[in-house]
Tab-separated table of C-alpha atoms in Angstrom:
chain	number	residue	atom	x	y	z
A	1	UNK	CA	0.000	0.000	0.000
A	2	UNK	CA	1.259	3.457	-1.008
A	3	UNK	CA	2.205	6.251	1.748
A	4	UNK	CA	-0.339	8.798	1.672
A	5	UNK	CA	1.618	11.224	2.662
A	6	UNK	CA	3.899	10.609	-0.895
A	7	UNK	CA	0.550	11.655	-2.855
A	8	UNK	CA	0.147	14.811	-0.081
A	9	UNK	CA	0.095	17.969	-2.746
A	10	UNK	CA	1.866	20.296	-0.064
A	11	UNK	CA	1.990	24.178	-2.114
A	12	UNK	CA	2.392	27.547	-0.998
A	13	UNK	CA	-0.189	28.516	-3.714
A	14	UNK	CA	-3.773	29.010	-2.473
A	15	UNK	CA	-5.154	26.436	-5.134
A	16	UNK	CA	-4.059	23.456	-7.653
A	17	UNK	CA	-4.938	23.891	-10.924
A	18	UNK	CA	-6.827	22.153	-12.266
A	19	UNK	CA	-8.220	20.435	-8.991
A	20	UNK	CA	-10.462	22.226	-7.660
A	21	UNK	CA	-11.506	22.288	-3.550
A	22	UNK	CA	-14.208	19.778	-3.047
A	23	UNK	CA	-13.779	20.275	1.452
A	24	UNK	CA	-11.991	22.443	3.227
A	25	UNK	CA	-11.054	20.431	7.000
A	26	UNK	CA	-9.207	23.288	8.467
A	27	UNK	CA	-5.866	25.001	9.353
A	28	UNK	CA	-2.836	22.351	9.982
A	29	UNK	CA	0.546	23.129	11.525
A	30	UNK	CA	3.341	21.125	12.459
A	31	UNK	CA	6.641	22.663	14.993
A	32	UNK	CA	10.235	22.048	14.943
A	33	UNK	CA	12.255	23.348	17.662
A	34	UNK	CA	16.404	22.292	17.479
A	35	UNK	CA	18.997	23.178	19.838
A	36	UNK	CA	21.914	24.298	18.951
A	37	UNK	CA	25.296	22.847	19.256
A	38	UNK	CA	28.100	24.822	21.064
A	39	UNK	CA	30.534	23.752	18.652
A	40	UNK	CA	28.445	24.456	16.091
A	41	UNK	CA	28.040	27.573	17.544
A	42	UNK	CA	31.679	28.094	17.740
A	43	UNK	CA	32.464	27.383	14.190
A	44	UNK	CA	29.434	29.448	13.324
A	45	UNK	CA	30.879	32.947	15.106
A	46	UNK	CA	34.574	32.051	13.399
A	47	UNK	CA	32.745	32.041	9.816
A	48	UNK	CA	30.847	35.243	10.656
A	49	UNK	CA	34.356	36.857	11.850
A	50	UNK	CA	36.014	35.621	8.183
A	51	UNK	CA	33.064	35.195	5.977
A	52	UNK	CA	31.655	32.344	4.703
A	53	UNK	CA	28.149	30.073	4.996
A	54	UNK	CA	28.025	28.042	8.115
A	55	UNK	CA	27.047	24.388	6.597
A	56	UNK	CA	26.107	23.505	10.027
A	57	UNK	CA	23.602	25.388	10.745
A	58	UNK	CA	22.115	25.511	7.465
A	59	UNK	CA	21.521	21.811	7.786
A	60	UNK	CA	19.982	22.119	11.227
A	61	UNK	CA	17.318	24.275	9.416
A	62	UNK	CA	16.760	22.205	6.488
A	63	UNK	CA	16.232	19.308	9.417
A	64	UNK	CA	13.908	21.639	11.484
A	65	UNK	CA	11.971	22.036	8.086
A	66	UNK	CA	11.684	18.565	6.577
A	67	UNK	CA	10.445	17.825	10.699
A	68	UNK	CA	8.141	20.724	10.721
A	69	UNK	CA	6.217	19.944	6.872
A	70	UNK	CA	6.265	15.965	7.760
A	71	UNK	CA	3.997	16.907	11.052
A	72	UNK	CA	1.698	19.307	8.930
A	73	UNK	CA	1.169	16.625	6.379
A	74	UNK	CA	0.992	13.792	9.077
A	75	UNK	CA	-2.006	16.119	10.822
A	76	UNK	CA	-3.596	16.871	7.245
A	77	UNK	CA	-3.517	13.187	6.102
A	78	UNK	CA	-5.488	12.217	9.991
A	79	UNK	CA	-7.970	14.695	8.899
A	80	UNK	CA	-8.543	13.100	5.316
A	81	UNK	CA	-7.055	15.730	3.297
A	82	UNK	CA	-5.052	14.539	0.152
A	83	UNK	CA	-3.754	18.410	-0.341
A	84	UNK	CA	-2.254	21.706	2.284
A	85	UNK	CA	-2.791	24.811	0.308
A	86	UNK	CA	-1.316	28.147	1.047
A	87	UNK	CA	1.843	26.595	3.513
A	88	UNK	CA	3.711	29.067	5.177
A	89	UNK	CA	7.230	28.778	6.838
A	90	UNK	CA	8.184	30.583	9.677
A	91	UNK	CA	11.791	30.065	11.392
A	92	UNK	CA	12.915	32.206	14.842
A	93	UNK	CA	15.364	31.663	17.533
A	94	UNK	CA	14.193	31.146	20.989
A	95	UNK	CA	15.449	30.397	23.786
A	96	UNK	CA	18.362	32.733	25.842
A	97	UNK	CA	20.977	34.271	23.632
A	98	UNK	CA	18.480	32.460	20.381
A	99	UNK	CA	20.459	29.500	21.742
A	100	UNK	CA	17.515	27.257	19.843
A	101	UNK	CA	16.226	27.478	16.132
A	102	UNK	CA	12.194	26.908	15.690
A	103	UNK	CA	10.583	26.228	12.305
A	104	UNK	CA	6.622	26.353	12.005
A	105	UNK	CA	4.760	25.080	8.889
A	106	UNK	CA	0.977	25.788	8.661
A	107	UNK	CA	-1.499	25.445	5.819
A	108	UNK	CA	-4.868	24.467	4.702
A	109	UNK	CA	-6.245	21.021	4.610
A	110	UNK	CA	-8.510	20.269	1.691
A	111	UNK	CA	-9.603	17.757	-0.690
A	112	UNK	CA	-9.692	18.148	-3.915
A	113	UNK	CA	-12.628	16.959	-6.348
C-alpha cells in the first residue's frame, strides 16, 4: 500500500490547478524546535568573523523544516485531506541568547474533487 503522505500535494499557492476544492477540513501546523550545538556555535561565530556560509547550521534548518512539513502533512492526512494549500514557513530563535532554532509550517487542509 502506497504512503499517503507521498501523494500529499503540499503548495504555498492558495489552489491546484486544475483540482479544484471539493472540502476544506481546516488550518494544519506542524513545529520544529532544534537546539543548537556549542561547537556548532563556535564554528558558526569564526565564519561570521572571516566570511563564509556556516554548513552547520544551514543543515539544522533544512532538518527543522523537513520535521516541521512531515507533522503538517501527518495532521492533514489524519484529517482526510489529500492536499495543504497556502503553507507558510516561519523560522525564529528562541530560547536565551536564540540558543535554539524553531521552524513552524501551517497550511490548509482540503480535498480536492
Amino acid at each position: 500500500m502506497e504512503d499517503k503522505r507521498k501523494r500529499m500535494i503540499v503548495t504555498t499557492t492558495p489552489s491546484v490547478e486544475g483540482r479544484p476544492v471539493g472540502q476544506y477540513l481546516g488550518i494544519v501546523s506542524g513545529e520544529a524546535i532544534m537546539g543548537a550545538n556549542l561547537f556548532k556555535d563556535m564554528f558558526a561565530g569564526i565564519r561570521d568573523i572571516v566570511g563564509g556560509r556556516s554548513g552547520a547550521y544551514e543543515e539544522e534548518l533544512r532538518r527543522a523544516k523537513d520535521i516541521a512539513l512531515s507533522e503538517m502533512t501527518q495532521n492533514a492526512s489524519a484529517l482526510g485531506a489529500d492536499a495543504i494549500l497556502s503553507v507558510d514557513l516561519d523560522y525564529e530563535t528562541v530560547g536565551s541568547n536564540g540558543s535554539m532554532l524553531m521552524v513552524t509550517a501551517s497550511g490548509t487542509a482540503v480535498r480536492l474533487s
